[in-house]
Amino acid sequence: MEGMHSIARQPASPGLTAPMAAALAQLTPTQMKVLRGVHSGLLNKQIAFDLGIAEATVKAHMTALMRKLNVRNRTQVAIAAQTLSLHA
C-alpha cells in the first residue's frame, strides 16, 4: 500500500523521458531563456525584445530547441517546458 501512495502523489508528467531530460541538460543558457519565454506564453517578438536579440535569432533558437527536444512544433516545446517546470 505504501508504494501506491507514493505513485498517487507524483505529479502527472506527460513526456519527460530520459532522452528529454538529457536534452534539457544540453541546452545553452540562451536556449533556456527562450524556453522560459515560450513557457510564459510569450511570442517570438516579445522574447526577442526581452533578451535584446533579433526575432530571427529567437526563431533559430526555437529550431534548435525543437531538434534537441525531439519535438515538432512550438506547442510541444511549451509542453516540454511545462514538464520541466514540474520537475525543477
mmCIF file of N, CA and C in Angstrom:
data_model
loop_
_atom_site.group_PDB
_atom_site.id
_atom_site.type_symbol
_atom_site.label_atom_id
_atom_site.label_comp_id
_atom_site.label_asym_id
_atom_site.label_seq_id
_atom_site.Cartn_x
_atom_site.Cartn_y
_atom_site.Cartn_z
ATOM 1 N N MET A 1 0.813 -1.184 0.000
ATOM 2 C CA MET A 1 0.000 0.000 0.000
ATOM 3 C C MET A 1 0.863 1.258 0.000
ATOM 4 N N GLU A 2 2.009 1.190 0.663
ATOM 5 C CA GLU A 2 2.916 2.328 0.720
ATOM 6 C C GLU A 2 3.317 2.785 -0.682
ATOM 7 N N GLY A 3 3.651 1.839 -1.554
ATOM 8 C CA GLY A 3 4.046 2.182 -2.914
ATOM 9 C C GLY A 3 2.940 2.858 -3.691
ATOM 10 N N MET A 4 1.709 2.460 -3.450
ATOM 11 C CA MET A 4 0.581 3.055 -4.164
ATOM 12 C C MET A 4 0.422 4.519 -3.803
ATOM 13 N N HIS A 5 0.656 4.875 -2.541
ATOM 14 C CA HIS A 5 0.508 6.259 -2.130
ATOM 15 C C HIS A 5 1.576 7.138 -2.761
ATOM 16 N N SER A 6 2.778 6.618 -2.882
ATOM 17 C CA SER A 6 3.831 7.434 -3.469
ATOM 18 C C SER A 6 3.567 7.666 -4.952
ATOM 19 N N ILE A 7 2.988 6.712 -5.631
ATOM 20 C CA ILE A 7 2.651 6.897 -7.043
ATOM 21 C C ILE A 7 1.561 7.941 -7.182
ATOM 22 N N ALA A 8 0.564 7.915 -6.319
ATOM 23 C CA ALA A 8 -0.549 8.854 -6.395
ATOM 24 C C ALA A 8 -0.090 10.289 -6.157
ATOM 25 N N ARG A 9 0.959 10.485 -5.367
ATOM 26 C CA ARG A 9 1.415 11.835 -5.065
ATOM 27 C C ARG A 9 2.294 12.418 -6.155
ATOM 28 N N GLN A 10 2.805 11.606 -7.044
ATOM 29 C CA GLN A 10 3.667 12.117 -8.099
ATOM 30 C C GLN A 10 2.843 12.914 -9.088
ATOM 31 N N PRO A 11 3.332 14.096 -9.508
ATOM 32 C CA PRO A 11 2.584 14.892 -10.477
ATOM 33 C C PRO A 11 2.559 14.197 -11.831
ATOM 34 N N ALA A 12 1.486 14.436 -12.550
ATOM 35 C CA ALA A 12 1.414 13.900 -13.910
ATOM 36 C C ALA A 12 2.521 14.558 -14.717
ATOM 37 N N SER A 13 3.285 13.770 -15.424
ATOM 38 C CA SER A 13 4.403 14.328 -16.184
ATOM 39 C C SER A 13 4.416 13.731 -17.577
ATOM 40 N N PRO A 14 3.526 14.201 -18.426
ATOM 41 C CA PRO A 14 3.486 13.650 -19.773
ATOM 42 C C PRO A 14 4.738 14.015 -20.552
ATOM 43 N N GLY A 15 5.500 13.025 -20.916
ATOM 44 C CA GLY A 15 6.576 13.282 -21.848
ATOM 45 C C GLY A 15 7.964 13.521 -21.295
ATOM 46 N N LEU A 16 8.195 13.599 -19.983
ATOM 47 C CA LEU A 16 9.568 13.804 -19.520
ATOM 48 C C LEU A 16 10.270 12.465 -19.531
ATOM 49 N N THR A 17 10.937 12.207 -20.626
ATOM 50 C CA THR A 17 11.654 10.959 -20.799
ATOM 51 C C THR A 17 13.121 11.184 -20.466
ATOM 52 N N ALA A 18 13.839 10.108 -20.305
ATOM 53 C CA ALA A 18 15.272 10.228 -20.045
ATOM 54 C C ALA A 18 15.979 10.976 -21.171
ATOM 55 N N PRO A 19 15.650 10.685 -22.455
ATOM 56 C CA PRO A 19 16.299 11.464 -23.521
ATOM 57 C C PRO A 19 15.965 12.958 -23.449
ATOM 58 N N MET A 20 14.713 13.298 -23.071
ATOM 59 C CA MET A 20 14.359 14.713 -22.975
ATOM 60 C C MET A 20 15.113 15.372 -21.828
ATOM 61 N N ALA A 21 15.220 14.677 -20.706
ATOM 62 C CA ALA A 21 15.970 15.212 -19.576
ATOM 63 C C ALA A 21 17.430 15.436 -19.970
ATOM 64 N N ALA A 22 17.990 14.500 -20.713
ATOM 65 C CA ALA A 22 19.367 14.647 -21.187
ATOM 66 C C ALA A 22 19.482 15.824 -22.154
ATOM 67 N N ALA A 23 18.467 15.986 -23.022
ATOM 68 C CA ALA A 23 18.467 17.093 -23.980
ATOM 69 C C ALA A 23 18.393 18.426 -23.249
ATOM 70 N N LEU A 24 17.573 18.505 -22.219
ATOM 71 C CA LEU A 24 17.451 19.745 -21.452
ATOM 72 C C LEU A 24 18.784 20.135 -20.835
ATOM 73 N N ALA A 25 19.548 19.143 -20.417
ATOM 74 C CA ALA A 25 20.854 19.408 -19.828
ATOM 75 C C ALA A 25 21.831 19.972 -20.861
ATOM 76 N N GLN A 26 21.564 19.737 -22.139
ATOM 77 C CA GLN A 26 22.453 20.184 -23.208
ATOM 78 C C GLN A 26 22.086 21.563 -23.770
ATOM 79 N N LEU A 27 21.015 22.175 -23.266
ATOM 80 C CA LEU A 27 20.591 23.471 -23.795
ATOM 81 C C LEU A 27 21.552 24.568 -23.369
ATOM 82 N N THR A 28 21.748 25.521 -24.270
ATOM 83 C CA THR A 28 22.587 26.678 -23.949
ATOM 84 C C THR A 28 21.806 27.612 -23.025
ATOM 85 N N PRO A 29 22.487 28.526 -22.353
ATOM 86 C CA PRO A 29 21.778 29.484 -21.499
ATOM 87 C C PRO A 29 20.711 30.286 -22.267
ATOM 88 N N THR A 30 21.022 30.695 -23.485
ATOM 89 C CA THR A 30 20.041 31.451 -24.267
ATOM 90 C C THR A 30 18.863 30.577 -24.658
ATOM 91 N N GLN A 31 19.123 29.328 -25.011
ATOM 92 C CA GLN A 31 18.026 28.416 -25.330
ATOM 93 C C GLN A 31 17.124 28.217 -24.111
ATOM 94 N N MET A 32 17.707 28.154 -22.925
ATOM 95 C CA MET A 32 16.901 28.044 -21.704
ATOM 96 C C MET A 32 16.047 29.291 -21.511
ATOM 97 N N LYS A 33 16.587 30.454 -21.812
ATOM 98 C CA LYS A 33 15.811 31.696 -21.689
ATOM 99 C C LYS A 33 14.664 31.711 -22.686
ATOM 100 N N VAL A 34 14.917 31.256 -23.903
ATOM 101 C CA VAL A 34 13.860 31.172 -24.911
ATOM 102 C C VAL A 34 12.802 30.171 -24.451
ATOM 103 N N LEU A 35 13.242 29.044 -23.917
ATOM 104 C CA LEU A 35 12.313 28.031 -23.408
ATOM 105 C C LEU A 35 11.436 28.614 -22.305
ATOM 106 N N ARG A 36 12.026 29.409 -21.419
ATOM 107 C CA ARG A 36 11.239 30.052 -20.354
ATOM 108 C C ARG A 36 10.224 31.028 -20.951
ATOM 109 N N GLY A 37 10.628 31.740 -22.001
ATOM 110 C CA GLY A 37 9.710 32.667 -22.662
ATOM 111 C C GLY A 37 8.529 31.940 -23.279
ATOM 112 N N VAL A 38 8.800 30.827 -23.937
ATOM 113 C CA VAL A 38 7.732 30.018 -24.525
ATOM 114 C C VAL A 38 6.821 29.503 -23.411
ATOM 115 N N HIS A 39 7.421 29.053 -22.326
ATOM 116 C CA HIS A 39 6.637 28.558 -21.187
ATOM 117 C C HIS A 39 5.732 29.662 -20.626
ATOM 118 N N SER A 40 6.206 30.902 -20.683
ATOM 119 C CA SER A 40 5.416 32.034 -20.183
ATOM 120 C C SER A 40 4.348 32.487 -21.172
ATOM 121 N N GLY A 41 4.367 31.900 -22.370
ATOM 122 C CA GLY A 41 3.365 32.256 -23.372
ATOM 123 C C GLY A 41 3.725 33.456 -24.222
ATOM 124 N N LEU A 42 4.986 33.832 -24.208
ATOM 125 C CA LEU A 42 5.411 34.988 -24.993
ATOM 126 C C LEU A 42 5.560 34.634 -26.468
ATOM 127 N N LEU A 43 5.344 35.625 -27.303
ATOM 128 C CA LEU A 43 5.595 35.486 -28.732
ATOM 129 C C LEU A 43 7.092 35.617 -28.992
ATOM 130 N N ASN A 44 7.543 35.136 -30.151
ATOM 131 C CA ASN A 44 8.966 35.277 -30.507
ATOM 132 C C ASN A 44 9.408 36.735 -30.435
ATOM 133 N N LYS A 45 8.556 37.632 -30.900
ATOM 134 C CA LYS A 45 8.881 39.055 -30.899
ATOM 135 C C LYS A 45 9.097 39.558 -29.466
ATOM 136 N N GLN A 46 8.276 39.110 -28.546
ATOM 137 C CA GLN A 46 8.403 39.516 -27.146
ATOM 138 C C GLN A 46 9.648 38.916 -26.510
ATOM 139 N N ILE A 47 9.923 37.669 -26.820
ATOM 140 C CA ILE A 47 11.130 37.015 -26.296
ATOM 141 C C ILE A 47 12.364 37.759 -26.809
ATOM 142 N N ALA A 48 12.357 38.089 -28.095
ATOM 143 C CA ALA A 48 13.481 38.811 -28.693
ATOM 144 C C ALA A 48 13.704 40.145 -27.987
ATOM 145 N N PHE A 49 12.629 40.873 -27.747
ATOM 146 C CA PHE A 49 12.736 42.172 -27.074
ATOM 147 C C PHE A 49 13.309 41.992 -25.667
ATOM 148 N N ASP A 50 12.774 41.033 -24.925
ATOM 149 C CA ASP A 50 13.228 40.791 -23.553
ATOM 150 C C ASP A 50 14.703 40.415 -23.486
ATOM 151 N N LEU A 51 15.162 39.641 -24.475
ATOM 152 C CA LEU A 51 16.549 39.171 -24.470
ATOM 153 C C LEU A 51 17.505 40.113 -25.203
ATOM 154 N N GLY A 52 16.935 41.104 -25.896
ATOM 155 C CA GLY A 52 17.780 42.038 -26.638
ATOM 156 C C GLY A 52 18.436 41.411 -27.856
ATOM 157 N N ILE A 53 17.709 40.487 -28.496
ATOM 158 C CA ILE A 53 18.218 39.823 -29.698
ATOM 159 C C ILE A 53 17.181 39.962 -30.812
ATOM 160 N N ALA A 54 17.579 39.628 -32.018
ATOM 161 C CA ALA A 54 16.673 39.714 -33.161
ATOM 162 C C ALA A 54 15.643 38.587 -33.123
ATOM 163 N N GLU A 55 14.470 38.870 -33.663
ATOM 164 C CA GLU A 55 13.428 37.851 -33.724
ATOM 165 C C GLU A 55 13.905 36.631 -34.521
ATOM 166 N N ALA A 56 14.687 36.860 -35.567
ATOM 167 C CA ALA A 56 15.224 35.748 -36.362
ATOM 168 C C ALA A 56 16.126 34.849 -35.504
ATOM 169 N N THR A 57 16.826 35.450 -34.557
ATOM 170 C CA THR A 57 17.680 34.672 -33.665
ATOM 171 C C THR A 57 16.831 33.810 -32.738
ATOM 172 N N VAL A 58 15.709 34.346 -32.275
ATOM 173 C CA VAL A 58 14.790 33.562 -31.446
ATOM 174 C C VAL A 58 14.276 32.378 -32.261
ATOM 175 N N LYS A 59 13.931 32.623 -33.525
ATOM 176 C CA LYS A 59 13.446 31.536 -34.386
ATOM 177 C C LYS A 59 14.514 30.454 -34.545
ATOM 178 N N ALA A 60 15.765 30.875 -34.672
ATOM 179 C CA ALA A 60 16.855 29.903 -34.785
ATOM 180 C C ALA A 60 16.977 29.087 -33.489
ATOM 181 N N HIS A 61 16.837 29.754 -32.350
ATOM 182 C CA HIS A 61 16.881 29.040 -31.076
ATOM 183 C C HIS A 61 15.690 28.089 -30.947
ATOM 184 N N MET A 62 14.524 28.505 -31.435
ATOM 185 C CA MET A 62 13.349 27.630 -31.398
ATOM 186 C C MET A 62 13.594 26.371 -32.235
ATOM 187 N N THR A 63 14.182 26.542 -33.391
ATOM 188 C CA THR A 63 14.501 25.395 -34.246
ATOM 189 C C THR A 63 15.463 24.453 -33.520
ATOM 190 N N ALA A 64 16.469 25.020 -32.878
ATOM 191 C CA ALA A 64 17.427 24.201 -32.127
ATOM 192 C C ALA A 64 16.744 23.501 -30.951
ATOM 193 N N LEU A 65 15.842 24.212 -30.268
ATOM 194 C CA LEU A 65 15.101 23.604 -29.162
ATOM 195 C C LEU A 65 14.267 22.423 -29.643
ATOM 196 N N MET A 66 13.567 22.614 -30.756
ATOM 197 C CA MET A 66 12.731 21.537 -31.285
ATOM 198 C C MET A 66 13.584 20.324 -31.648
ATOM 199 N N ARG A 67 14.740 20.578 -32.240
ATOM 200 C CA ARG A 67 15.626 19.477 -32.615
ATOM 201 C C ARG A 67 16.153 18.762 -31.372
ATOM 202 N N LYS A 68 16.636 19.537 -30.390
ATOM 203 C CA LYS A 68 17.217 18.938 -29.193
ATOM 204 C C LYS A 68 16.183 18.211 -28.338
ATOM 205 N N LEU A 69 14.960 18.737 -28.309
ATOM 206 C CA LEU A 69 13.900 18.111 -27.510
ATOM 207 C C LEU A 69 13.144 17.042 -28.294
ATOM 208 N N ASN A 70 13.490 16.911 -29.568
ATOM 209 C CA ASN A 70 12.856 15.934 -30.450
ATOM 210 C C ASN A 70 11.339 16.132 -30.514
ATOM 211 N N VAL A 71 10.950 17.391 -30.730
ATOM 212 C CA VAL A 71 9.538 17.730 -30.897
ATOM 213 C C VAL A 71 9.364 18.440 -32.226
ATOM 214 N N ARG A 72 8.107 18.573 -32.658
ATOM 215 C CA ARG A 72 7.849 19.094 -33.998
ATOM 216 C C ARG A 72 7.333 20.521 -34.060
ATOM 217 N N ASN A 73 6.819 21.043 -32.947
ATOM 218 C CA ASN A 73 6.230 22.377 -33.032
ATOM 219 C C ASN A 73 6.345 23.117 -31.707
ATOM 220 N N ARG A 74 5.946 24.388 -31.734
ATOM 221 C CA ARG A 74 6.041 25.278 -30.578
ATOM 222 C C ARG A 74 5.205 24.759 -29.404
ATOM 223 N N THR A 75 4.042 24.216 -29.700
ATOM 224 C CA THR A 75 3.182 23.696 -28.636
ATOM 225 C C THR A 75 3.891 22.590 -27.873
ATOM 226 N N GLN A 76 4.573 21.711 -28.591
ATOM 227 C CA GLN A 76 5.300 20.628 -27.932
ATOM 228 C C GLN A 76 6.483 21.169 -27.131
ATOM 229 N N VAL A 77 7.099 22.247 -27.604
ATOM 230 C CA VAL A 77 8.167 22.891 -26.831
ATOM 231 C C VAL A 77 7.577 23.421 -25.525
ATOM 232 N N ALA A 78 6.402 24.050 -25.607
ATOM 233 C CA ALA A 78 5.755 24.590 -24.406
ATOM 234 C C ALA A 78 5.394 23.476 -23.434
ATOM 235 N N ILE A 79 4.937 22.339 -23.952
ATOM 236 C CA ILE A 79 4.606 21.202 -23.093
ATOM 237 C C ILE A 79 5.879 20.679 -22.422
ATOM 238 N N ALA A 80 6.968 20.609 -23.168
ATOM 239 C CA ALA A 80 8.247 20.179 -22.586
ATOM 240 C C ALA A 80 8.676 21.152 -21.493
ATOM 241 N N ALA A 81 8.482 22.444 -21.729
ATOM 242 C CA ALA A 81 8.839 23.455 -20.721
ATOM 243 C C ALA A 81 7.985 23.283 -19.481
ATOM 244 N N GLN A 82 6.698 23.004 -19.656
ATOM 245 C CA GLN A 82 5.805 22.777 -18.522
ATOM 246 C C GLN A 82 6.225 21.523 -17.748
ATOM 247 N N THR A 83 6.568 20.489 -18.468
ATOM 248 C CA THR A 83 7.018 19.247 -17.831
ATOM 249 C C THR A 83 8.286 19.504 -17.040
ATOM 250 N N LEU A 84 9.198 20.283 -17.613
ATOM 251 C CA LEU A 84 10.435 20.620 -16.927
ATOM 252 C C LEU A 84 10.149 21.389 -15.649
ATOM 253 N N SER A 85 9.192 22.304 -15.688
ATOM 254 C CA SER A 85 8.898 23.110 -14.506
ATOM 255 C C SER A 85 8.333 22.256 -13.381
ATOM 256 N N LEU A 86 7.651 21.156 -13.709
ATOM 257 C CA LEU A 86 7.122 20.250 -12.701
ATOM 258 C C LEU A 86 8.236 19.507 -11.981
ATOM 259 N N HIS A 87 9.371 19.368 -12.640
ATOM 260 C CA HIS A 87 10.479 18.596 -12.091
ATOM 261 C C HIS A 87 11.635 19.464 -11.635
ATOM 262 N N ALA A 88 11.468 20.769 -11.729
ATOM 263 C CA ALA A 88 12.565 21.664 -11.354
ATOM 264 C C ALA A 88 12.618 21.882 -9.856
#
